[in-house]
mmCIF file of C-alpha atoms in Angstrom:
data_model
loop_
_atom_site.group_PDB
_atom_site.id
_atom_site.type_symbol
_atom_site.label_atom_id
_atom_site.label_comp_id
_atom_site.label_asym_id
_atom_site.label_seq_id
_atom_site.Cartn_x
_atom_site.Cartn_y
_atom_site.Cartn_z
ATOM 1 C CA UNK A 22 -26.525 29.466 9.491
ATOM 2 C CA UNK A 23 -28.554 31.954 11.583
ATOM 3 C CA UNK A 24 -31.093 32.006 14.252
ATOM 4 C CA UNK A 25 -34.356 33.425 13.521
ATOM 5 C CA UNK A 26 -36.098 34.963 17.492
ATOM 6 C CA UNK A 27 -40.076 35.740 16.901
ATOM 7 C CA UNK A 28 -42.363 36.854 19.025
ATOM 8 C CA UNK A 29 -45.564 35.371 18.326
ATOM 9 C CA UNK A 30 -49.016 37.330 18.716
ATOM 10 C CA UNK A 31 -52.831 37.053 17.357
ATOM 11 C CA UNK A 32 -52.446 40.190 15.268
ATOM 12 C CA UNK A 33 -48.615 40.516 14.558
ATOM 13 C CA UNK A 34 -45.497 39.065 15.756
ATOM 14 C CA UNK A 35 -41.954 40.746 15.766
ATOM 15 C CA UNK A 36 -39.002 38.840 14.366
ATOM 16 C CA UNK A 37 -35.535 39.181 15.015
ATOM 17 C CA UNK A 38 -32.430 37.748 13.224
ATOM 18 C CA UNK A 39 -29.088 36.218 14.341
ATOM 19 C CA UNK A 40 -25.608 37.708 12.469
ATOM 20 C CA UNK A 41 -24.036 34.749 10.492
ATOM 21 C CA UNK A 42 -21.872 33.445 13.836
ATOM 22 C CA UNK A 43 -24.996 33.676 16.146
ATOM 23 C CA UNK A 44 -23.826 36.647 18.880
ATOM 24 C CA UNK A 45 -26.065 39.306 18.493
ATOM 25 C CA UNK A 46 -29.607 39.442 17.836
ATOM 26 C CA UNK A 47 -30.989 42.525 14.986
ATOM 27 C CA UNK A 48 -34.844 43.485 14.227
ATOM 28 C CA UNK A 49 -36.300 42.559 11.490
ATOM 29 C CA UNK A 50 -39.653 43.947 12.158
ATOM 30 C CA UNK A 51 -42.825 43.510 12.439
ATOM 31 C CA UNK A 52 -45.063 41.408 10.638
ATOM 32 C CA UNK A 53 -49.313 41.318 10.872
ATOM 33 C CA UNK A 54 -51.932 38.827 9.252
ATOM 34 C CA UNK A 55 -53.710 35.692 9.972
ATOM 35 C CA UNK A 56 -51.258 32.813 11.290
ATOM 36 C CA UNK A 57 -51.094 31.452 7.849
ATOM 37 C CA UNK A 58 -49.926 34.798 6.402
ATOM 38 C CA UNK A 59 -47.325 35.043 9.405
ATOM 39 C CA UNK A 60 -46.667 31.171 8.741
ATOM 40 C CA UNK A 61 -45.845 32.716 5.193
ATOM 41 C CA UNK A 62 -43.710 35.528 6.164
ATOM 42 C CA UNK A 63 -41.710 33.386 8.237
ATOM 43 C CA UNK A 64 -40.856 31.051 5.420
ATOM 44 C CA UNK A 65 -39.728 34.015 3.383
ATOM 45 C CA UNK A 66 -37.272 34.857 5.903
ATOM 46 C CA UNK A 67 -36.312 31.069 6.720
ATOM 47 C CA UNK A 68 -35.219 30.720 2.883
ATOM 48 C CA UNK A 69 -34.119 34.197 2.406
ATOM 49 C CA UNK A 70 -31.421 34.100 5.737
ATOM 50 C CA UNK A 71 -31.004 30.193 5.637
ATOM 51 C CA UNK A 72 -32.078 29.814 8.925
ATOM 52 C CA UNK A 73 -31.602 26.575 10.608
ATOM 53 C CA UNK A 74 -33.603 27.243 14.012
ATOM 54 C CA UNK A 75 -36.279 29.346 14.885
ATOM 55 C CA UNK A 76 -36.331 30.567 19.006
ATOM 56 C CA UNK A 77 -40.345 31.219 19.760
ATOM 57 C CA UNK A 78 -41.405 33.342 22.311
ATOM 58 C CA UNK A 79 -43.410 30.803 25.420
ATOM 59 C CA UNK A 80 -45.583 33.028 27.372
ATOM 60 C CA UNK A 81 -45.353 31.001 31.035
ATOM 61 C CA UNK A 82 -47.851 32.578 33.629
ATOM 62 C CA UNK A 83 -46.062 34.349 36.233
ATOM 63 C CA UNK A 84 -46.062 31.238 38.188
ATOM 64 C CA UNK A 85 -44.549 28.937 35.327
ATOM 65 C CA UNK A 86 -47.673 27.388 34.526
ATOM 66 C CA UNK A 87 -48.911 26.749 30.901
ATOM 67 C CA UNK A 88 -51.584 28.809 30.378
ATOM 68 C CA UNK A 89 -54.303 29.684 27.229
ATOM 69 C CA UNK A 90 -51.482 31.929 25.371
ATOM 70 C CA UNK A 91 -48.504 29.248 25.933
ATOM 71 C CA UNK A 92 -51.257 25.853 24.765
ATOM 72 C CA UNK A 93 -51.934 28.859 21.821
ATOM 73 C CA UNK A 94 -48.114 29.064 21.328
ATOM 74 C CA UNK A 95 -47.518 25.532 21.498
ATOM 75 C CA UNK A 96 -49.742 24.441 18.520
ATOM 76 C CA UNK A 97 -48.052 27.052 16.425
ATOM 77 C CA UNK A 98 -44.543 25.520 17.146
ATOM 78 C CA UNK A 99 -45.954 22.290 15.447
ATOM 79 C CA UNK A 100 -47.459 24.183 12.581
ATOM 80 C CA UNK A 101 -44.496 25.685 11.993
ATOM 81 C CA UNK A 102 -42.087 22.752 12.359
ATOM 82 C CA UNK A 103 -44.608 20.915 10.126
ATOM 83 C CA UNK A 104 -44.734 23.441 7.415
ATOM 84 C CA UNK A 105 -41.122 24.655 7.510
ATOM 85 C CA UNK A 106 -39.543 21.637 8.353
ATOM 86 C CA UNK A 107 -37.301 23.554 10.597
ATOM 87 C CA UNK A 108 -36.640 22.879 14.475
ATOM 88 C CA UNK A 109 -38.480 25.338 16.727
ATOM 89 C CA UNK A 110 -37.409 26.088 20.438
ATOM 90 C CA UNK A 111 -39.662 27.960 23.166
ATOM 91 C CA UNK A 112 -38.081 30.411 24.639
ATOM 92 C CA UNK A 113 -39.345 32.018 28.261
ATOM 93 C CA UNK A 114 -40.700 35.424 27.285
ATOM 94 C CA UNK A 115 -42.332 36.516 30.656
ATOM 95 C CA UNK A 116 -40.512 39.706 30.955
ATOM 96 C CA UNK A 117 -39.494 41.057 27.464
ATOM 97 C CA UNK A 118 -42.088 43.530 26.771
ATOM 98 C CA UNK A 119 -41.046 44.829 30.607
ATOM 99 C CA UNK A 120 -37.384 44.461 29.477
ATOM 100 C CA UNK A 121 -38.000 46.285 26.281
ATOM 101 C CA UNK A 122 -39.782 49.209 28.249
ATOM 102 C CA UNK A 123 -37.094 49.612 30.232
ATOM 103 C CA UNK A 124 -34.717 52.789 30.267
ATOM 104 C CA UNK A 125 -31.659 50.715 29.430
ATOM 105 C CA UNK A 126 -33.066 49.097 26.637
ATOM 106 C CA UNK A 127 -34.862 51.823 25.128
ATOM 107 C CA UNK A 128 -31.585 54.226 25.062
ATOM 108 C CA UNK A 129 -29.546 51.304 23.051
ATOM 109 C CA UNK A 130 -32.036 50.954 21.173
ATOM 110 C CA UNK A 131 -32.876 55.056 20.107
ATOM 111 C CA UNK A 132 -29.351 54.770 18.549
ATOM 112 C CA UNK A 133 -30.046 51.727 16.146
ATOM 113 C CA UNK A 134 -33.466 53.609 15.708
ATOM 114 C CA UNK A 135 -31.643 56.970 14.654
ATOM 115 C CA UNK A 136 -29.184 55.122 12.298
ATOM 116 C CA UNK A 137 -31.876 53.158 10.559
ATOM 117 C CA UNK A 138 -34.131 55.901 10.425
ATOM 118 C CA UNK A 139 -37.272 52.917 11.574
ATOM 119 C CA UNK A 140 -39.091 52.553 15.091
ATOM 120 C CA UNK A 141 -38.267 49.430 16.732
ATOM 121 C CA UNK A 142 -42.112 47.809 17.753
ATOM 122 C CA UNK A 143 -41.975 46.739 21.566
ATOM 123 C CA UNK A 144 -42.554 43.314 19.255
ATOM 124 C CA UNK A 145 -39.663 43.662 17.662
ATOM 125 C CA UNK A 146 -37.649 44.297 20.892
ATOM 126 C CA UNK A 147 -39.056 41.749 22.468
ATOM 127 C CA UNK A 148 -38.539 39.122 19.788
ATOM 128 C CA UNK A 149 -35.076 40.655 19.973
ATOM 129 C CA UNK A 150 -34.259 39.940 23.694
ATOM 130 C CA UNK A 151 -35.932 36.385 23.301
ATOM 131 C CA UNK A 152 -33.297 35.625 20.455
ATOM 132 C CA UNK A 153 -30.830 37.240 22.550
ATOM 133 C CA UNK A 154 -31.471 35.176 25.728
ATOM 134 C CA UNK A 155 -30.908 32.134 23.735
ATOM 135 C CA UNK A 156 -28.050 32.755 22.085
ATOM 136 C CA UNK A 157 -26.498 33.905 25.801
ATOM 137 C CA UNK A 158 -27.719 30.328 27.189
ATOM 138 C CA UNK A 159 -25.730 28.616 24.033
ATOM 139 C CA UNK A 160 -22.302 30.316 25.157
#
């Protein structure tokens, strides 16, 4: 069973997969539409990877407070438990699009870029180091 990491936004939202015994996180890429088109996608991917838990990007203010975006991100989960009958956990996101900016990131990142010949979105990355952060809190 894998893990599914997305990174949910109005326009698009950047997905990430699991490998089979949940240690590292891979892009899948990024994915744009109307919520029920992303809703869609996501069910594609659930069936397609038999995913069995989907880690969701929660955008916490700065100050840990539930803000617009989080309340936003919050009424997704429950679509998306509702419709894909599939558990959904919020994962902290506050600083992936910094971490995915960064340097370090960016240079491990230009060599999966090179050998897959595709652009990793700073969605993608980010809905990679959400999936990542939970699978390093499950070790």
């Amino acid at each position: 069973m894998r893990i599914l990491g997305v990174d949910w936004g109005d326009k698009k939202m950047g997905v990430a997969i699991s490998d089979p015994m949940n240690i590292i996180a891979r892009g899948i890429g990024v994915f744009y539409g109307e919520e029920k088109e992303k809703i869609e996608k996501l069910k594609e991917i659930v069936e397609r990877f038999n995913v069995e838990l989907i880690v969701l990007g929660f955008p916490l203010s700065l100050s840990g407070e539930i803000g617009k975006q989080a309340e936003k991100i919050l009424k997704v989960k429950g679509k998306l438990e509702a419709t894909l009958k599939i558990r959904v956990e919020l994962v902290d996101e506050r600083f992936t699009t910094k971490i995915a900016n960064t340097p370090i990131f960016k240079s491990k990142n230009n060599k999966v870029r090179k050998a897959r010949k595709k652009t990793l979105d700073d969605d993608t990355s980010s809905a990679i180091i959400i999936l990542n952060t939970y699978l390093e809190r499950m070790r």
